[in-house]
Amino acid sequence: NHIIGLPTKEGTEKAVFDYEKILYDLILDNDHSNILHHPLKNKHLWVKKATGLGVTEFFLRLMVWLCLRNDDHKNSQMCIVTGPNIDIAIKLIKRMKALFEPKLRITFDSKETVLELNGCTIEAYPCLSIA
């Protein structure tokens, strides 16, 4: 976060919130037995939240960090599934790409729904709408 810049809301930088640290610990298997009454099984995590809390930004940054911190995710894929609108999928990948532009001046010329980092492909897909 400090290399690419902390997330901002209304022009103010925001550090990691307690609930984001809990999500981080749960995903990376750090001990959080005091919060959960059972272990997180198969990395399924459901977050019921209000809008504007920064959880989407947190997960986008976490995915980027996981790709870049070491080679564990080289030659692997991560996907983001959005609602039925392709625009949201494009917007989320655009947000991830934009993390590198201001301070690092890195740009990407890949497809608008794809980001490749350190051999890991992140792709966003809209879900299918069944009528």
PDB file of C-alpha atoms in Angstrom:
ATOM      1  CA  ASN A   1       0.000   0.000   0.000  1.00  0.00           C
ATOM      2  CA  HIS A   2       2.757   2.435   0.806  1.00  0.00           C
ATOM      3  CA  ILE A   3       4.604   1.738  -2.455  1.00  0.00           C
ATOM      4  CA  ILE A   4       1.592   2.394  -4.687  1.00  0.00           C
ATOM      5  CA  GLY A   5      -0.115   4.785  -2.267  1.00  0.00           C
ATOM      6  CA  LEU A   6      -2.724   4.240   0.393  1.00  0.00           C
ATOM      7  CA  PRO A   7      -6.372   4.088  -0.679  1.00  0.00           C
ATOM      8  CA  THR A   8      -8.101   7.441  -0.575  1.00  0.00           C
ATOM      9  CA  LYS A   9     -11.652   8.490   0.109  1.00  0.00           C
ATOM     10  CA  GLU A  10     -12.698  12.047  -0.632  1.00  0.00           C
ATOM     11  CA  GLY A  11      -9.012  12.975  -1.004  1.00  0.00           C
ATOM     12  CA  THR A  12      -7.940  11.559   2.374  1.00  0.00           C
ATOM     13  CA  GLU A  13      -5.567   8.594   2.627  1.00  0.00           C
ATOM     14  CA  LYS A  14      -6.980   5.676   4.584  1.00  0.00           C
ATOM     15  CA  ALA A  15      -4.881   3.115   6.444  1.00  0.00           C
ATOM     16  CA  VAL A  16      -5.979  -0.497   6.906  1.00  0.00           C
ATOM     17  CA  PHE A  17      -9.112  -0.739   9.036  1.00  0.00           C
ATOM     18  CA  ASP A  18      -9.626  -3.393  11.730  1.00  0.00           C
ATOM     19  CA  TYR A  19     -12.206  -5.259   9.624  1.00  0.00           C
ATOM     20  CA  GLU A  20      -9.780  -5.343   6.677  1.00  0.00           C
ATOM     21  CA  LYS A  21      -7.072  -6.820   8.915  1.00  0.00           C
ATOM     22  CA  ILE A  22      -9.562  -9.498  10.002  1.00  0.00           C
ATOM     23  CA  LEU A  23     -10.342 -10.338   6.353  1.00  0.00           C
ATOM     24  CA  TYR A  24      -6.611 -10.439   5.592  1.00  0.00           C
ATOM     25  CA  ASP A  25      -5.960 -12.792   8.504  1.00  0.00           C
ATOM     26  CA  LEU A  26      -8.859 -15.059   7.560  1.00  0.00           C
ATOM     27  CA  ILE A  27      -7.742 -15.376   3.957  1.00  0.00           C
ATOM     28  CA  LEU A  28      -4.091 -15.977   4.814  1.00  0.00           C
ATOM     29  CA  ASP A  29      -4.867 -18.438   7.647  1.00  0.00           C
ATOM     30  CA  ASN A  30      -3.598 -16.184  10.398  1.00  0.00           C
ATOM     31  CA  ASP A  31      -5.167 -17.036  13.750  1.00  0.00           C
ATOM     32  CA  HIS A  32      -8.522 -15.358  14.267  1.00  0.00           C
ATOM     33  CA  SER A  33     -10.242 -18.017  16.354  1.00  0.00           C
ATOM     34  CA  ASN A  34     -11.602 -15.324  18.639  1.00  0.00           C
ATOM     35  CA  ILE A  35     -13.784 -13.977  15.802  1.00  0.00           C
ATOM     36  CA  LEU A  36     -14.933 -17.130  14.032  1.00  0.00           C
ATOM     37  CA  HIS A  37     -16.579 -19.995  15.831  1.00  0.00           C
ATOM     38  CA  HIS A  38     -15.348 -22.418  13.178  1.00  0.00           C
ATOM     39  CA  PRO A  39     -12.411 -22.506  10.764  1.00  0.00           C
ATOM     40  CA  LEU A  40     -12.714 -20.935   7.345  1.00  0.00           C
ATOM     41  CA  LYS A  41     -13.215 -23.925   5.079  1.00  0.00           C
ATOM     42  CA  ASN A  42     -11.899 -23.960   1.496  1.00  0.00           C
ATOM     43  CA  LYS A  43     -11.348 -20.192   1.540  1.00  0.00           C
ATOM     44  CA  HIS A  44     -15.011 -19.351   1.006  1.00  0.00           C
ATOM     45  CA  LEU A  45     -15.681 -16.016   2.590  1.00  0.00           C
ATOM     46  CA  TRP A  46     -18.903 -14.075   2.430  1.00  0.00           C
ATOM     47  CA  VAL A  47     -18.837 -10.399   3.340  1.00  0.00           C
ATOM     48  CA  LYS A  48     -22.177  -8.734   3.957  1.00  0.00           C
ATOM     49  CA  LYS A  49     -21.424  -5.046   4.011  1.00  0.00           C
ATOM     50  CA  ALA A  50     -22.636  -1.561   3.362  1.00  0.00           C
ATOM     51  CA  THR A  51     -21.354   0.359   0.357  1.00  0.00           C
ATOM     52  CA  GLY A  52     -18.442   2.744   0.724  1.00  0.00           C
ATOM     53  CA  LEU A  53     -16.431   0.737   3.268  1.00  0.00           C
ATOM     54  CA  GLY A  54     -13.511   0.074   0.928  1.00  0.00           C
ATOM     55  CA  VAL A  55     -13.865  -3.710   0.915  1.00  0.00           C
ATOM     56  CA  THR A  56     -13.745  -3.934  -2.883  1.00  0.00           C
ATOM     57  CA  GLU A  57     -10.615  -1.790  -2.923  1.00  0.00           C
ATOM     58  CA  PHE A  58      -9.116  -3.971  -0.191  1.00  0.00           C
ATOM     59  CA  PHE A  59      -9.693  -7.169  -2.193  1.00  0.00           C
ATOM     60  CA  LEU A  60      -8.381  -5.648  -5.436  1.00  0.00           C
ATOM     61  CA  ARG A  61      -5.208  -4.569  -3.651  1.00  0.00           C
ATOM     62  CA  LEU A  62      -4.898  -7.940  -1.914  1.00  0.00           C
ATOM     63  CA  MET A  63      -5.084  -9.766  -5.235  1.00  0.00           C
ATOM     64  CA  VAL A  64      -2.399  -7.508  -6.715  1.00  0.00           C
ATOM     65  CA  TRP A  65      -0.187  -8.007  -3.662  1.00  0.00           C
ATOM     66  CA  LEU A  66      -0.614 -11.790  -3.764  1.00  0.00           C
ATOM     67  CA  CYS A  67       0.560 -11.781  -7.391  1.00  0.00           C
ATOM     68  CA  LEU A  68       3.592  -9.622  -6.696  1.00  0.00           C
ATOM     69  CA  ARG A  69       4.815 -10.614  -3.212  1.00  0.00           C
ATOM     70  CA  ASN A  70       6.520 -13.798  -4.451  1.00  0.00           C
ATOM     71  CA  ASP A  71       6.181 -16.403  -7.207  1.00  0.00           C
ATOM     72  CA  ASP A  72       3.515 -18.538  -5.475  1.00  0.00           C
ATOM     73  CA  HIS A  73       0.852 -17.513  -8.002  1.00  0.00           C
ATOM     74  CA  LYS A  74       3.013 -17.595 -11.128  1.00  0.00           C
ATOM     75  CA  ASN A  75       1.237 -19.504 -13.936  1.00  0.00           C
ATOM     76  CA  SER A  76      -2.082 -19.320 -12.104  1.00  0.00           C
ATOM     77  CA  GLN A  77      -5.328 -17.421 -12.511  1.00  0.00           C
ATOM     78  CA  MET A  78      -7.541 -15.304 -10.305  1.00  0.00           C
ATOM     79  CA  CYS A  79     -11.006 -14.311 -11.359  1.00  0.00           C
ATOM     80  CA  ILE A  80     -13.468 -11.662 -10.350  1.00  0.00           C
ATOM     81  CA  VAL A  81     -17.128 -12.402 -11.001  1.00  0.00           C
ATOM     82  CA  THR A  82     -19.361  -9.346 -11.117  1.00  0.00           C
ATOM     83  CA  GLY A  83     -23.039  -8.786 -11.731  1.00  0.00           C
ATOM     84  CA  PRO A  84     -24.433  -9.320 -15.232  1.00  0.00           C
ATOM     85  CA  ASN A  85     -23.009  -6.030 -16.528  1.00  0.00           C
ATOM     86  CA  ILE A  86     -19.644  -6.199 -18.351  1.00  0.00           C
ATOM     87  CA  ASP A  87     -19.012  -2.558 -17.430  1.00  0.00           C
ATOM     88  CA  ILE A  88     -18.426  -3.481 -13.788  1.00  0.00           C
ATOM     89  CA  ALA A  89     -15.898  -6.157 -14.779  1.00  0.00           C
ATOM     90  CA  ILE A  90     -14.052  -3.610 -16.934  1.00  0.00           C
ATOM     91  CA  LYS A  91     -14.192  -0.992 -14.168  1.00  0.00           C
ATOM     92  CA  LEU A  92     -12.640  -3.302 -11.556  1.00  0.00           C
ATOM     93  CA  ILE A  93      -9.707  -4.300 -13.781  1.00  0.00           C
ATOM     94  CA  LYS A  94      -9.252  -0.638 -14.709  1.00  0.00           C
ATOM     95  CA  ARG A  95      -9.055   0.180 -10.976  1.00  0.00           C
ATOM     96  CA  MET A  96      -6.380  -2.487 -10.491  1.00  0.00           C
ATOM     97  CA  LYS A  97      -4.335  -1.187 -13.412  1.00  0.00           C
ATOM     98  CA  ALA A  98      -4.678   2.369 -12.112  1.00  0.00           C
ATOM     99  CA  LEU A  99      -2.955   1.380  -8.851  1.00  0.00           C
ATOM    100  CA  PHE A 100       0.365   1.376 -10.734  1.00  0.00           C
ATOM    101  CA  GLU A 101       0.055   4.597 -12.716  1.00  0.00           C
ATOM    102  CA  PRO A 102       0.435   7.551 -10.315  1.00  0.00           C
ATOM    103  CA  LYS A 103       3.583   6.649  -8.372  1.00  0.00           C
ATOM    104  CA  LEU A 104       5.166   3.913 -10.489  1.00  0.00           C
ATOM    105  CA  ARG A 105       4.128   5.210 -13.928  1.00  0.00           C
ATOM    106  CA  ILE A 106       3.358   1.684 -15.103  1.00  0.00           C
ATOM    107  CA  THR A 107       0.622   1.255 -17.703  1.00  0.00           C
ATOM    108  CA  PHE A 108      -0.909  -1.840 -19.254  1.00  0.00           C
ATOM    109  CA  ASP A 109      -2.079  -2.446 -22.798  1.00  0.00           C
ATOM    110  CA  SER A 110      -3.881  -5.748 -22.187  1.00  0.00           C
ATOM    111  CA  LYS A 111      -7.543  -6.493 -22.782  1.00  0.00           C
ATOM    112  CA  GLU A 112      -9.799  -4.350 -20.588  1.00  0.00           C
ATOM    113  CA  THR A 113     -10.968  -7.334 -18.525  1.00  0.00           C
ATOM    114  CA  VAL A 114      -7.485  -8.837 -17.998  1.00  0.00           C
ATOM    115  CA  LEU A 115      -4.465  -7.928 -15.892  1.00  0.00           C
ATOM    116  CA  GLU A 116      -1.279  -9.990 -15.877  1.00  0.00           C
ATOM    117  CA  LEU A 117       1.125  -9.552 -12.977  1.00  0.00           C
ATOM    118  CA  ASN A 118       4.225 -11.653 -12.383  1.00  0.00           C
ATOM    119  CA  GLY A 119       2.860 -14.513 -14.476  1.00  0.00           C
ATOM    120  CA  CYS A 120      -0.530 -14.528 -12.750  1.00  0.00           C
ATOM    121  CA  THR A 121      -3.581 -13.657 -14.834  1.00  0.00           C
ATOM    122  CA  ILE A 122      -6.414 -11.760 -13.174  1.00  0.00           C
ATOM    123  CA  GLU A 123      -9.585 -11.690 -15.227  1.00  0.00           C
ATOM    124  CA  ALA A 124     -13.006 -10.203 -14.518  1.00  0.00           C
ATOM    125  CA  TYR A 125     -16.172 -11.793 -15.868  1.00  0.00           C
ATOM    126  CA  PRO A 126     -19.792 -10.741 -15.708  1.00  0.00           C
ATOM    127  CA  CYS A 127     -22.063 -13.456 -14.387  1.00  0.00           C
ATOM    128  CA  LEU A 128     -24.724 -14.871 -16.669  1.00  0.00           C
ATOM    129  CA  SER A 129     -28.181 -13.471 -16.379  1.00  0.00           C
ATOM    130  CA  ILE A 130     -30.873 -16.121 -16.521  1.00  0.00           C
ATOM    131  CA  ALA A 131     -34.244 -14.789 -17.520  1.00  0.00           C
TER     132      ALA A 131
END
